[in-house]
C-alpha cells in the first residue's frame, strides 16, 4: 500500500496539542466598555470566552500569565472538546500549573508539563507524578463538594453524568488500573501509525522528515524547528528530550484514546494512539517568544531550537500563572486594587476565584443557543482548525453583538498543500459570514488565524436557522462507550508486520471537514480528511483514504 503525500492522515482524529502559537485572549477580545454594567460581578468586568478544540489550554495559560498587563477582569473560560481525554488533559495541566511551589519547583513543573504534553514516552518520575495526580482527580470528579474546595477554578457542572463517569474512568486508566506497558504499548502503536501514514515511503522516513520540515514547516515560518528534534519526534514520539534518551521508557497514557474500529468484519472498541504524527508539538510554544534574543540567527541559522524556546516560554508562563493558584506568593492583598495613571483599576495580585474553566458537554456546539444562559453571552469565540465544521449560525448566536471570532487556520498542517491553504481560508470566511461575522477592520494580516467580529445588526438565529436534522450527539463519539477490554487495547500481534487497513479506519460520527468546505477537487478533499473522520458512508471504502 502506498500513502501519497498530501493524504492528510498524519493529523489523526484526536488532537493532543495545538497547531498555532498561544494567544492572549484579552488582546483578542473587544475592549471593556466603562459605561456598561453588563457582564460584571461586584463591579469587576467579566470576560466570557468560548473555545472549541483548544485541546491543550495554551491560550488559557497565556491569558492568565498576561493578565497583569491589563485592567482587572474576571475570566470565564468555556471549553468544548470532542473527547473526554482532552478534558482530562486540561485538568491535569492546570493542576500542574497551579501546583504549590513549596511542593514542586518551577523547573520541575515546567519540565513535567513538557514531557506529559508532548512526549509519547515518559521518565519514571514523571510517570509516577501522572499516576498520583490521576488518582487524586479520579477521586475528586464524583465528589462535587471536594472538587469545588480543592479546585475552585474548575467547573464540571455542565457535563452529563455519564460523561463524568467516563472522565473518572479515564483518570483510573491513567492511574494504572491496568498494570504494565502492555495495557498501552505506545512504541508499537506509534510505529504502526507511522507505517500506515508513510506506506511505501517508510524505509525512507528520514528523507520524508527532512522534506516535510524544510519544504513545508520552514517555508511557513517555523524555521526554529531543528532537524534533529523533528526526526527524533517523528521516529519515537519524544519531542522534548530533557534528560538522557535512555530515560524515556514509560508509555504516556494521557495520549491514549478509545475508538470503535472495524476488525475482521466486526466493530470492536480499541484503545490506541490516534493523534498527530506529522507536525508535532513544536508550534504551540516553540516558534514565537517575547524574548527576541531567542530568535537570533547566526550564518542564517537559528541559534536556539524550538525545544529551547518552548522550555523558556513554558517556564515563564508557569512563573506568572503560579500567582493565580497561590496569591501569598505575590505581593499585596488579592482583593485590593490600585489606580494607575489612566484611572483604571488593577489587581494587586490574582487569586483562584478570579477565573473559572467550565467544561461543556461533548457535541453540544449546535445546541448551546437554545439555553438562555449562553445565547449572546460570549465576547470571544475561538475555533480550532479541526472544529471549523461546527461554525454555524447556531454557534454565532452565542456571541454577543460586537464580539470577536478567532479561527485557527491550517498553516502548519504539513499534509495540506500550499495551494489548498487559500481555499481553506476562503471557506472559513464564508462559514464565518454565514454565522453572522464579518472580517475585523484593521486586523493584522495573519496566515495562522482568521479574525472576525459580530456586527450589532446580525439577524437573530431563530429567524434564519432551521433545526438541523442531524442531532448534536453525532458530532462526537458517544461518551458512554465502555472502556475497551484488555485484549483489544492494541492491534493484534500479526498487525506488527503489516499495517491493517481495518484497524486504521477512522471512527464514525463526525462530519468530514472536506465535505463541509466543499473543496473544488477530489485531491483537495482527500488531503483535508485528517481534520475530521469520515462519515458512515466512507468508512467501508479504504480507497477513500489514499
Short mmCIF file of C-alpha atoms in Angstrom, two decimals:
data_model
loop_
_atom_site.label_atom_id
_atom_site.label_comp_id
_atom_site.label_asym_id
_atom_site.label_seq_id
_atom_site.Cartn_x
_atom_site.Cartn_y
_atom_site.Cartn_z
CA UNK A 1 0.00 0.00 0.00
CA UNK A 2 1.26 3.50 -0.85
CA UNK A 3 0.16 6.54 1.09
CA UNK A 4 0.69 9.53 -1.21
CA UNK A 5 1.97 12.84 0.06
CA UNK A 6 -0.90 15.12 0.96
CA UNK A 7 -3.27 12.37 2.09
CA UNK A 8 -3.81 14.16 5.38
CA UNK A 9 -3.75 11.06 7.59
CA UNK A 10 -0.86 12.38 9.66
CA UNK A 11 -3.10 14.81 11.54
CA UNK A 12 -5.02 11.98 13.15
CA UNK A 13 -8.55 12.08 14.51
CA UNK A 14 -7.64 13.23 18.04
CA UNK A 15 -5.68 16.40 18.83
CA UNK A 16 -3.28 16.45 21.77
CA UNK A 17 -1.64 19.84 21.07
CA UNK A 18 -2.49 22.97 19.17
CA UNK A 19 -1.24 23.80 15.70
CA UNK A 20 -0.84 27.54 16.32
CA UNK A 21 1.03 29.74 18.82
CA UNK A 22 -0.60 30.58 22.15
CA UNK A 23 -2.75 33.74 22.21
CA UNK A 24 -3.52 36.28 24.91
CA UNK A 25 -7.32 36.15 24.73
CA UNK A 26 -7.69 39.58 26.35
CA UNK A 27 -5.77 41.12 23.46
CA UNK A 28 -8.17 39.39 21.04
CA UNK A 29 -11.40 40.34 22.82
CA UNK A 30 -13.37 43.60 22.47
CA UNK A 31 -12.30 46.42 24.82
CA UNK A 32 -14.21 46.85 28.06
CA UNK A 33 -16.97 49.43 27.87
CA UNK A 34 -16.55 51.53 31.06
CA UNK A 35 -20.19 52.67 30.90
CA UNK A 36 -21.64 49.18 30.55
CA UNK A 37 -22.97 47.43 33.65
CA UNK A 38 -23.46 44.10 31.88
CA UNK A 39 -21.17 41.17 32.50
CA UNK A 40 -19.89 42.48 35.80
CA UNK A 41 -19.62 40.88 39.19
CA UNK A 42 -19.13 43.14 42.23
CA UNK A 43 -18.13 45.92 39.85
CA UNK A 44 -15.37 43.86 38.18
CA UNK A 45 -15.75 43.43 34.39
CA UNK A 46 -16.03 39.84 33.20
CA UNK A 47 -14.69 38.18 30.07
CA UNK A 48 -16.65 35.19 28.79
CA UNK A 49 -14.78 33.13 26.20
CA UNK A 50 -15.97 30.03 24.34
CA UNK A 51 -13.19 27.80 22.98
CA UNK A 52 -13.80 24.89 20.59
CA UNK A 53 -10.91 22.45 20.28
CA UNK A 54 -8.24 24.37 22.20
CA UNK A 55 -7.08 20.89 23.40
CA UNK A 56 -4.03 21.87 25.48
CA UNK A 57 -5.01 25.01 27.41
CA UNK A 58 -2.21 27.11 25.90
CA UNK A 59 -4.45 30.11 25.21
CA UNK A 60 -5.86 30.00 28.73
CA UNK A 61 -2.42 29.78 30.34
CA UNK A 62 -1.06 32.68 28.29
CA UNK A 63 -4.13 34.79 29.06
CA UNK A 64 -3.64 34.26 32.79
CA UNK A 65 0.08 34.93 32.51
CA UNK A 66 -0.54 38.25 30.71
CA UNK A 67 -3.40 39.37 32.97
CA UNK A 68 -1.16 41.74 34.96
CA UNK A 69 -0.75 43.88 31.82
CA UNK A 70 -4.48 44.61 31.67
CA UNK A 71 -7.10 46.20 33.94
CA UNK A 72 -8.62 43.83 36.43
CA UNK A 73 -11.09 41.36 34.94
CA UNK A 74 -12.75 38.11 35.93
CA UNK A 75 -12.42 35.27 33.41
CA UNK A 76 -14.94 32.60 32.48
CA UNK A 77 -13.45 30.11 30.00
CA UNK A 78 -15.99 27.72 28.45
CA UNK A 79 -14.17 24.79 26.83
CA UNK A 80 -15.77 22.35 24.40
CA UNK A 81 -13.78 19.36 23.18
CA UNK A 82 -14.73 16.31 21.09
CA UNK A 83 -13.32 13.72 23.50
CA UNK A 84 -13.07 13.35 27.26
CA UNK A 85 -9.36 12.54 27.19
CA UNK A 86 -8.72 16.13 26.10
CA UNK A 87 -10.83 17.36 29.03
CA UNK A 88 -8.80 15.18 31.39
CA UNK A 89 -5.53 16.59 29.99
CA UNK A 90 -6.82 20.13 30.53
CA UNK A 91 -7.48 19.31 34.18
CA UNK A 92 -4.07 17.68 34.60
CA UNK A 93 -2.20 20.61 33.02
CA UNK A 94 -3.96 23.24 35.12
CA UNK A 95 -3.45 21.22 38.29
CA UNK A 96 0.24 21.11 37.42
CA UNK A 97 0.47 24.82 36.58
CA UNK A 98 -1.24 25.77 39.86
CA UNK A 99 0.71 23.28 41.99
CA UNK A 100 2.04 24.65 45.28
CA UNK A 101 5.60 25.95 44.64
CA UNK A 102 6.59 24.55 48.05
CA UNK A 103 5.79 21.04 46.82
CA UNK A 104 7.09 21.31 43.27
CA UNK A 105 9.65 23.80 41.98
CA UNK A 106 9.24 25.89 38.86
CA UNK A 107 11.75 23.96 36.75
CA UNK A 108 10.29 20.60 37.75
CA UNK A 109 6.76 21.76 36.93
CA UNK A 110 7.71 23.13 33.52
CA UNK A 111 9.74 20.04 32.56
CA UNK A 112 6.95 17.74 33.73
CA UNK A 113 4.45 19.67 31.65
CA UNK A 114 6.60 19.43 28.53
CA UNK A 115 7.03 15.68 28.83
CA UNK A 116 3.39 14.89 29.61
CA UNK A 117 2.11 17.31 26.98
CA UNK A 118 4.38 16.46 24.06
CA UNK A 119 6.20 13.14 24.62
CA UNK A 120 4.90 9.69 23.80
CA UNK A 121 7.29 8.19 26.39
CA UNK A 122 7.94 9.45 29.91
CA UNK A 123 10.66 9.18 32.51
CA UNK A 124 9.68 7.03 35.54
CA UNK A 125 9.45 10.03 37.96
CA UNK A 126 7.13 11.88 35.58
CA UNK A 127 5.02 8.75 35.06
CA UNK A 128 4.72 8.43 38.86
CA UNK A 129 3.52 12.05 39.08
CA UNK A 130 0.86 11.39 36.42
CA UNK A 131 -0.37 8.32 38.29
CA UNK A 132 -0.60 10.24 41.58
CA UNK A 133 -2.44 13.19 40.04
CA UNK A 134 -4.76 10.91 38.09
CA UNK A 135 -5.66 9.00 41.23
CA UNK A 136 -6.41 12.28 43.01
CA UNK A 137 -8.56 13.62 40.17
CA UNK A 138 -10.40 10.29 39.83
CA UNK A 139 -11.46 10.65 43.47
CA UNK A 140 -12.48 14.30 43.06
CA UNK A 141 -14.59 14.02 39.89
CA UNK A 142 -17.52 12.15 41.52
CA UNK A 143 -17.39 14.42 44.63
CA UNK A 144 -18.57 17.93 43.64
CA UNK A 145 -18.06 19.42 47.10
CA UNK A 146 -14.48 18.21 47.42
CA UNK A 147 -13.81 19.25 43.83
CA UNK A 148 -15.04 22.80 44.49
CA UNK A 149 -12.95 23.01 47.65
CA UNK A 150 -9.67 21.73 46.21
CA UNK A 151 -10.02 23.01 42.62
CA UNK A 152 -12.10 26.21 42.88
CA UNK A 153 -11.16 27.22 39.34
CA UNK A 154 -12.82 24.14 37.80
CA UNK A 155 -16.48 23.61 36.92
CA UNK A 156 -17.82 20.28 35.66
CA UNK A 157 -21.45 21.13 36.37
CA UNK A 158 -22.41 21.29 32.69
CA UNK A 159 -21.17 17.76 31.91
CA UNK A 160 -23.66 14.93 31.79
CA UNK A 161 -23.48 12.27 34.48
CA UNK A 162 -22.35 9.61 32.03
CA UNK A 163 -19.59 11.95 30.85
CA UNK A 164 -18.38 12.42 34.41
CA UNK A 165 -18.36 8.66 34.87
CA UNK A 166 -16.36 8.26 31.68
CA UNK A 167 -14.00 11.03 32.78
CA UNK A 168 -13.39 9.19 36.04
CA UNK A 169 -12.65 6.03 34.04
CA UNK A 170 -10.04 7.94 32.01
CA UNK A 171 -8.27 9.01 35.19
CA UNK A 172 -8.46 5.45 36.55
CA UNK A 173 -6.69 4.20 33.44
CA UNK A 174 -4.01 6.85 33.82
CA UNK A 175 -3.57 5.90 37.46
CA UNK A 176 -2.59 2.38 36.43
CA UNK A 177 -5.73 0.37 36.95
CA UNK A 178 -4.43 -1.82 34.13
CA UNK A 179 -0.82 -2.55 35.04
CA UNK A 180 2.16 -2.79 32.76
CA UNK A 181 3.13 -1.27 29.41
CA UNK A 182 1.11 -3.99 27.65
CA UNK A 183 -2.04 -2.02 28.50
CA UNK A 184 -0.82 0.77 26.21
CA UNK A 185 2.25 -0.25 24.14
CA UNK A 186 2.99 3.24 22.91
CA UNK A 187 6.17 2.50 20.94
CA UNK A 188 4.46 -0.26 18.92
CA UNK A 189 1.33 1.83 18.34
CA UNK A 190 3.41 4.80 17.22
CA UNK A 191 5.32 2.66 14.74
CA UNK A 192 2.07 1.20 13.35
CA UNK A 193 0.66 4.69 12.79
CA UNK A 194 3.90 5.76 11.14
CA UNK A 195 3.95 2.73 8.82
CA UNK A 196 0.38 3.33 7.74
CA UNK A 197 0.98 7.03 7.23
CA UNK A 198 4.14 6.63 5.14
CA UNK A 199 3.25 3.41 3.34
CA UNK A 200 5.97 2.52 0.84
CA UNK A 201 7.98 5.55 2.00
CA UNK A 202 8.55 4.08 5.46
CA UNK A 203 12.11 2.93 4.70
CA UNK A 204 12.88 6.46 3.50
CA UNK A 205 11.28 8.12 6.54
CA UNK A 206 14.35 10.24 7.35
CA UNK A 207 14.16 11.80 3.90
CA UNK A 208 10.41 12.33 4.31
CA UNK A 209 11.03 14.08 7.65
CA UNK A 210 13.66 16.33 6.06
CA UNK A 211 11.30 17.24 3.21
CA UNK A 212 8.33 17.98 5.47
CA UNK A 213 10.47 20.14 7.74
CA UNK A 214 12.46 22.15 5.20
CA UNK A 215 9.95 22.43 2.37
CA UNK A 216 6.80 22.86 4.47
CA UNK A 217 7.25 23.90 8.11
CA UNK A 218 10.32 26.07 7.48
CA UNK A 219 8.74 27.69 4.45
CA UNK A 220 5.65 28.50 6.51
CA UNK A 221 7.53 30.31 9.25
CA UNK A 222 8.64 27.59 11.71
CA UNK A 223 12.36 27.85 10.92
CA UNK A 224 13.45 27.34 14.54
CA UNK A 225 12.42 23.67 14.49
CA UNK A 226 15.71 21.76 14.25
CA UNK A 227 16.06 18.72 12.04
CA UNK A 228 17.37 16.53 14.89
CA UNK A 229 14.44 17.19 17.23
CA UNK A 230 11.95 16.81 14.39
CA UNK A 231 13.44 13.49 13.26
CA UNK A 232 13.51 12.18 16.83
CA UNK A 233 9.86 13.05 17.35
CA UNK A 234 8.82 11.51 14.02
CA UNK A 235 10.68 8.25 14.84
CA UNK A 236 9.92 7.83 18.57
CA UNK A 237 7.28 10.36 19.60
CA UNK A 238 9.70 12.07 22.02
CA UNK A 239 9.66 15.79 21.20
CA UNK A 240 11.43 17.17 24.30
CA UNK A 241 14.45 15.19 25.40
CA UNK A 242 15.34 16.94 28.66
CA UNK A 243 17.40 14.03 30.03
CA UNK A 244 19.34 11.13 28.57
CA UNK A 245 17.40 9.36 25.82
CA UNK A 246 17.54 6.05 27.70
CA UNK A 247 15.43 7.55 30.50
CA UNK A 248 12.27 7.69 28.35
CA UNK A 249 10.73 4.24 28.69
CA UNK A 250 7.23 4.54 30.20
CA UNK A 251 4.26 4.97 27.81
CA UNK A 252 2.43 8.27 28.20
CA UNK A 253 -1.10 7.09 28.96
CA UNK A 254 -2.54 10.59 28.68
CA UNK A 255 -2.22 10.21 24.89
CA UNK A 256 -4.42 7.11 24.83
CA UNK A 257 -7.96 7.33 23.49
CA UNK A 258 -10.65 4.80 22.65
CA UNK A 259 -12.31 4.28 19.28
CA UNK A 260 -14.62 1.86 17.56
CA UNK A 261 -12.75 0.11 14.76
CA UNK A 262 -13.56 -2.49 12.13
CA UNK A 263 -11.52 -5.66 12.68
CA UNK A 264 -12.23 -8.82 10.65
CA UNK A 265 -15.72 -7.64 9.82
CA UNK A 266 -16.70 -6.70 13.39
CA UNK A 267 -16.85 -3.39 15.26
CA UNK A 268 -14.62 -3.53 18.32
CA UNK A 269 -13.57 -0.98 20.92
CA UNK A 270 -9.85 -0.31 20.88
CA UNK A 271 -7.57 1.95 22.83
CA UNK A 272 -4.64 3.34 20.87
CA UNK A 273 -2.78 6.43 19.71
CA UNK A 274 -4.80 8.35 17.11
CA UNK A 275 -3.09 11.74 17.35
CA UNK A 276 -0.73 13.80 15.24
CA UNK A 277 2.34 12.10 13.73
CA UNK A 278 3.12 14.72 11.08
CA UNK A 279 3.57 18.24 12.54
CA UNK A 280 4.49 17.76 16.19
CA UNK A 281 4.00 19.86 19.36
CA UNK A 282 6.66 22.43 18.45
CA UNK A 283 4.33 25.10 17.07
CA UNK A 284 2.27 25.89 20.19
CA UNK A 285 5.07 27.32 22.35
CA UNK A 286 8.20 26.92 20.23
CA UNK A 287 8.14 29.31 17.26
CA UNK A 288 7.23 32.65 18.90
CA UNK A 289 8.53 34.28 22.07
CA UNK A 290 8.58 37.64 23.84
CA UNK A 291 12.36 37.33 24.25
CA UNK A 292 13.66 38.34 20.83
CA UNK A 293 17.19 37.15 21.69
CA UNK A 294 15.96 33.55 21.40
CA UNK A 295 15.10 34.15 17.74
CA UNK A 296 18.57 35.35 16.73
CA UNK A 297 20.29 33.72 13.78
CA UNK A 298 23.94 33.04 13.07
CA UNK A 299 25.06 32.44 9.49
CA UNK A 300 21.43 32.21 8.52
CA UNK A 301 20.60 29.52 11.08
CA UNK A 302 18.63 29.98 14.34
CA UNK A 303 20.85 29.79 17.42
CA UNK A 304 18.03 28.25 19.51
CA UNK A 305 15.81 25.29 18.69
CA UNK A 306 12.05 25.03 19.06
CA UNK A 307 12.64 22.84 22.12
CA UNK A 308 14.74 25.56 23.80
CA UNK A 309 12.15 28.25 23.05
CA UNK A 310 9.32 26.01 24.23
CA UNK A 311 11.06 25.33 27.54
CA UNK A 312 11.70 29.04 28.06
CA UNK A 313 8.13 30.06 27.22
CA UNK A 314 6.53 27.38 29.38
CA UNK A 315 8.78 28.25 32.33
CA UNK A 316 7.85 31.94 32.09
CA UNK A 317 4.15 31.05 31.75
CA UNK A 318 4.26 28.87 34.83
CA UNK A 319 6.16 31.54 36.74
CA UNK A 320 3.37 34.04 36.07
CA UNK A 321 0.47 31.59 36.46
CA UNK A 322 1.75 30.35 39.86
CA UNK A 323 0.41 33.52 41.50
CA UNK A 324 -3.14 32.58 40.44
CA UNK A 325 -3.05 29.39 42.46
CA UNK A 326 -1.22 30.79 45.47
CA UNK A 327 -1.75 34.54 45.93
CA UNK A 328 0.50 34.52 49.00
CA UNK A 329 3.48 34.17 46.65
CA UNK A 330 2.70 37.61 45.24
CA UNK A 331 2.85 40.95 46.98
CA UNK A 332 -0.30 42.54 48.35
CA UNK A 333 -3.87 41.52 49.03
CA UNK A 334 -5.65 39.88 46.09
CA UNK A 335 -8.78 41.87 46.88
CA UNK A 336 -7.01 45.23 46.90
CA UNK A 337 -7.00 47.40 43.81
CA UNK A 338 -4.92 50.41 42.88
CA UNK A 339 -5.43 53.22 40.40
CA UNK A 340 -2.93 53.73 37.62
CA UNK A 341 -2.28 56.90 35.65
CA UNK A 342 -5.27 56.22 33.39
CA UNK A 343 -7.64 55.82 36.30
CA UNK A 344 -8.30 52.13 35.64
CA UNK A 345 -8.44 49.55 38.41
CA UNK A 346 -5.86 46.78 38.56
CA UNK A 347 -5.46 43.85 40.93
CA UNK A 348 -2.54 43.80 43.32
CA UNK A 349 -2.41 40.02 42.92
CA UNK A 350 -4.59 37.37 41.23
CA UNK A 351 -6.46 34.62 43.03
CA UNK A 352 -8.03 31.27 42.06
CA UNK A 353 -11.53 32.75 42.31
CA UNK A 354 -10.66 35.28 39.57
CA UNK A 355 -11.09 32.70 36.80
CA UNK A 356 -13.15 29.60 36.14
CA UNK A 357 -12.75 26.90 33.49
CA UNK A 358 -16.15 25.44 32.55
CA UNK A 359 -16.25 22.23 30.51
CA UNK A 360 -19.26 21.81 28.25
CA UNK A 361 -20.87 18.52 27.14
CA UNK A 362 -19.39 16.78 24.13
CA UNK A 363 -21.14 17.61 20.87
CA UNK A 364 -23.14 20.49 22.33
CA UNK A 365 -21.93 23.23 19.98
CA UNK A 366 -25.12 23.27 17.89
CA UNK A 367 -27.41 23.26 20.94
CA UNK A 368 -25.88 25.95 23.17
CA UNK A 369 -28.03 28.74 21.73
CA UNK A 370 -31.18 27.00 22.99
CA UNK A 371 -30.14 27.86 26.55
CA UNK A 372 -30.71 31.47 27.52
CA UNK A 373 -27.59 31.48 29.72
CA UNK A 374 -25.40 31.01 26.64
CA UNK A 375 -27.28 32.95 23.98
CA UNK A 376 -25.46 36.21 23.25
CA UNK A 377 -23.14 35.67 26.22
CA UNK A 378 -19.60 35.38 24.86
CA UNK A 379 -17.38 38.29 23.94
CA UNK A 380 -14.90 35.99 22.21
CA UNK A 381 -15.26 32.71 20.30
CA UNK A 382 -12.20 30.63 19.39
CA UNK A 383 -12.47 27.75 16.90
CA UNK A 384 -9.58 25.37 16.15
CA UNK A 385 -8.99 24.22 12.58
CA UNK A 386 -10.24 20.72 13.41
CA UNK A 387 -13.59 22.13 14.64
CA UNK A 388 -14.32 24.56 11.80
CA UNK A 389 -17.20 22.39 10.62
CA UNK A 390 -19.08 23.44 13.80
CA UNK A 391 -19.01 27.14 12.86
CA UNK A 392 -22.65 27.91 12.12
CA UNK A 393 -25.41 30.47 12.74
CA UNK A 394 -26.41 28.47 15.82
CA UNK A 395 -22.95 28.89 17.28
CA UNK A 396 -22.79 32.51 16.20
CA UNK A 397 -25.94 33.19 18.21
CA UNK A 398 -23.94 32.56 21.38
CA UNK A 399 -21.65 35.54 20.68
CA UNK A 400 -22.68 38.98 21.88
CA UNK A 401 -23.04 41.82 19.36
CA UNK A 402 -19.61 43.30 18.83
CA UNK A 403 -17.95 40.08 19.94
CA UNK A 404 -14.92 38.65 18.19
CA UNK A 405 -14.26 35.35 16.43
CA UNK A 406 -10.80 33.80 16.08
CA UNK A 407 -10.42 30.80 13.74
CA UNK A 408 -7.21 28.76 13.63
CA UNK A 409 -6.11 28.12 10.05
CA UNK A 410 -4.34 25.06 8.64
CA UNK A 411 -0.99 26.78 8.05
CA UNK A 412 1.10 24.21 9.94
CA UNK A 413 -0.62 21.08 8.69
CA UNK A 414 2.14 19.50 6.60
CA UNK A 415 -0.34 17.31 4.72
CA UNK A 416 -2.18 20.32 3.32
CA UNK A 417 -0.57 21.64 0.16
CA UNK A 418 0.19 25.30 -0.25
CA UNK A 419 -2.45 25.81 -2.93
CA UNK A 420 -5.10 24.40 -0.59
CA UNK A 421 -4.40 26.80 2.27
CA UNK A 422 -6.01 29.76 0.48
CA UNK A 423 -9.08 27.68 -0.35
CA UNK A 424 -9.35 26.67 3.29
CA UNK A 425 -9.07 30.31 4.41
CA UNK A 426 -11.69 31.43 1.88
CA UNK A 427 -14.13 28.78 3.03
CA UNK A 428 -13.58 29.80 6.67
CA UNK A 429 -14.57 33.32 5.65
CA UNK A 430 -17.75 32.01 4.04
CA UNK A 431 -18.69 29.99 7.12
CA UNK A 432 -17.99 32.97 9.38
CA UNK A 433 -20.13 35.24 7.23
CA UNK A 434 -22.97 32.72 7.29
CA UNK A 435 -22.69 32.64 11.09
CA UNK A 436 -23.12 36.42 11.29
CA UNK A 437 -19.50 37.61 11.39
CA UNK A 438 -17.53 39.99 9.21
CA UNK A 439 -13.74 40.44 8.94
CA UNK A 440 -12.29 42.73 11.58
CA UNK A 441 -11.41 46.12 10.07
CA UNK A 442 -7.75 46.89 10.52
CA UNK A 443 -6.90 43.41 11.82
CA UNK A 444 -3.28 42.48 11.26
CA UNK A 445 -2.66 40.14 8.38
CA UNK A 446 -2.05 36.57 9.51
CA UNK A 447 -1.70 33.21 7.84
CA UNK A 448 -2.24 31.46 11.19
CA UNK A 449 -5.52 32.98 12.41
CA UNK A 450 -8.58 34.50 10.77
CA UNK A 451 -10.19 37.29 12.78
CA UNK A 452 -13.83 38.40 12.58
CA UNK A 453 -16.33 40.37 14.61
CA UNK A 454 -20.10 40.22 15.01
CA UNK A 455 -21.92 43.34 13.96
CA UNK A 456 -24.72 44.60 16.15
CA UNK A 457 -27.36 44.24 13.41
CA UNK A 458 -26.90 40.48 12.87
CA UNK A 459 -30.20 38.67 12.39
CA UNK A 460 -31.42 36.54 15.31
CA UNK A 461 -30.61 32.89 14.84
CA UNK A 462 -34.20 31.80 15.38
CA UNK A 463 -35.29 33.71 12.26
CA UNK A 464 -32.63 32.38 9.90
CA UNK A 465 -31.85 28.88 11.07
CA UNK A 466 -33.99 25.82 10.78
CA UNK A 467 -33.43 22.94 13.21
CA UNK A 468 -30.83 20.53 11.88
CA UNK A 469 -31.85 17.01 11.07
CA UNK A 470 -28.60 15.67 12.50
CA UNK A 471 -28.61 15.67 16.31
CA UNK A 472 -25.63 17.28 18.08
CA UNK A 473 -24.71 13.98 19.68
CA UNK A 474 -23.36 12.63 16.39
CA UNK A 475 -20.60 15.23 16.33
CA UNK A 476 -18.54 13.26 18.81
CA UNK A 477 -18.15 9.62 19.85
CA UNK A 478 -20.71 8.71 22.50
CA UNK A 479 -19.07 9.14 25.92
CA UNK A 480 -21.00 6.24 27.35
CA UNK A 481 -18.94 3.75 25.33
CA UNK A 482 -17.50 1.38 27.94
CA UNK A 483 -13.73 1.10 28.34
CA UNK A 484 -12.36 -1.37 25.82
CA UNK A 485 -11.41 -4.80 27.10
CA UNK A 486 -7.74 -5.55 27.65
CA UNK A 487 -7.45 -7.83 24.66
CA UNK A 488 -8.34 -5.06 22.19
CA UNK A 489 -6.26 -2.26 23.69
CA UNK A 490 -3.89 -2.58 20.74
CA UNK A 491 -3.95 -4.16 17.28
CA UNK A 492 -3.38 -7.92 17.25
CA UNK A 493 0.20 -9.24 17.08
CA UNK A 494 0.01 -10.01 13.38
CA UNK A 495 -0.51 -6.32 12.68
CA UNK A 496 3.04 -5.53 13.74
CA UNK A 497 4.41 -6.80 10.44
CA UNK A 498 1.75 -5.50 8.06
CA UNK A 499 -0.39 -2.46 8.91
CA UNK A 500 -4.04 -3.43 8.91
CA UNK A 501 -6.42 -1.38 6.82
CA UNK A 502 -9.33 -2.26 9.08
CA UNK A 503 -7.55 -1.25 12.25
CA UNK A 504 -6.76 2.19 10.92
CA UNK A 505 -10.21 3.14 9.71
CA UNK A 506 -11.42 6.37 11.38
CA UNK A 507 -14.32 6.40 13.79
CA UNK A 508 -17.78 7.19 12.56
CA UNK A 509 -19.79 10.08 13.80
CA UNK A 510 -18.22 13.42 12.85
CA UNK A 511 -18.96 15.30 9.65
CA UNK A 512 -15.85 15.43 7.44
CA UNK A 513 -14.46 18.93 7.15
CA UNK A 514 -13.63 18.38 3.48
CA UNK A 515 -17.31 17.82 2.74
CA UNK A 516 -18.40 20.90 4.66
CA UNK A 517 -15.77 23.05 2.98
CA UNK A 518 -16.80 21.71 -0.45
CA UNK A 519 -13.32 21.87 -1.87
CA UNK A 520 -13.26 22.06 -5.67
CA UNK A 521 -11.17 19.00 -6.44
CA UNK A 522 -11.02 15.41 -5.30
CA UNK A 523 -7.35 15.72 -4.37
CA UNK A 524 -8.13 18.66 -2.09
CA UNK A 525 -10.95 16.83 -0.39
CA UNK A 526 -8.81 13.80 0.37
CA UNK A 527 -5.98 15.89 1.80
CA UNK A 528 -8.20 17.55 4.37
CA UNK A 529 -9.90 14.42 5.63
CA UNK A 530 -7.48 14.44 8.55
CA UNK A 531 -9.38 17.33 10.08
CA UNK A 532 -12.38 15.10 10.75
CA UNK A 533 -13.05 11.35 10.42
CA UNK A 534 -15.24 10.23 7.53
CA UNK A 535 -18.91 9.51 7.75
CA UNK A 536 -20.61 6.15 7.80
CA UNK A 537 -20.74 6.04 4.02
CA UNK A 538 -16.97 6.49 3.77
CA UNK A 539 -15.73 4.04 6.37
CA UNK A 540 -16.23 0.97 4.22
CA UNK A 541 -14.12 2.37 1.34
CA UNK A 542 -10.42 2.01 2.10
CA UNK A 543 -9.54 3.66 -1.19
CA UNK A 544 -11.02 6.94 0.07
CA UNK A 545 -8.07 7.24 2.45
CA UNK A 546 -5.48 7.30 -0.34
#
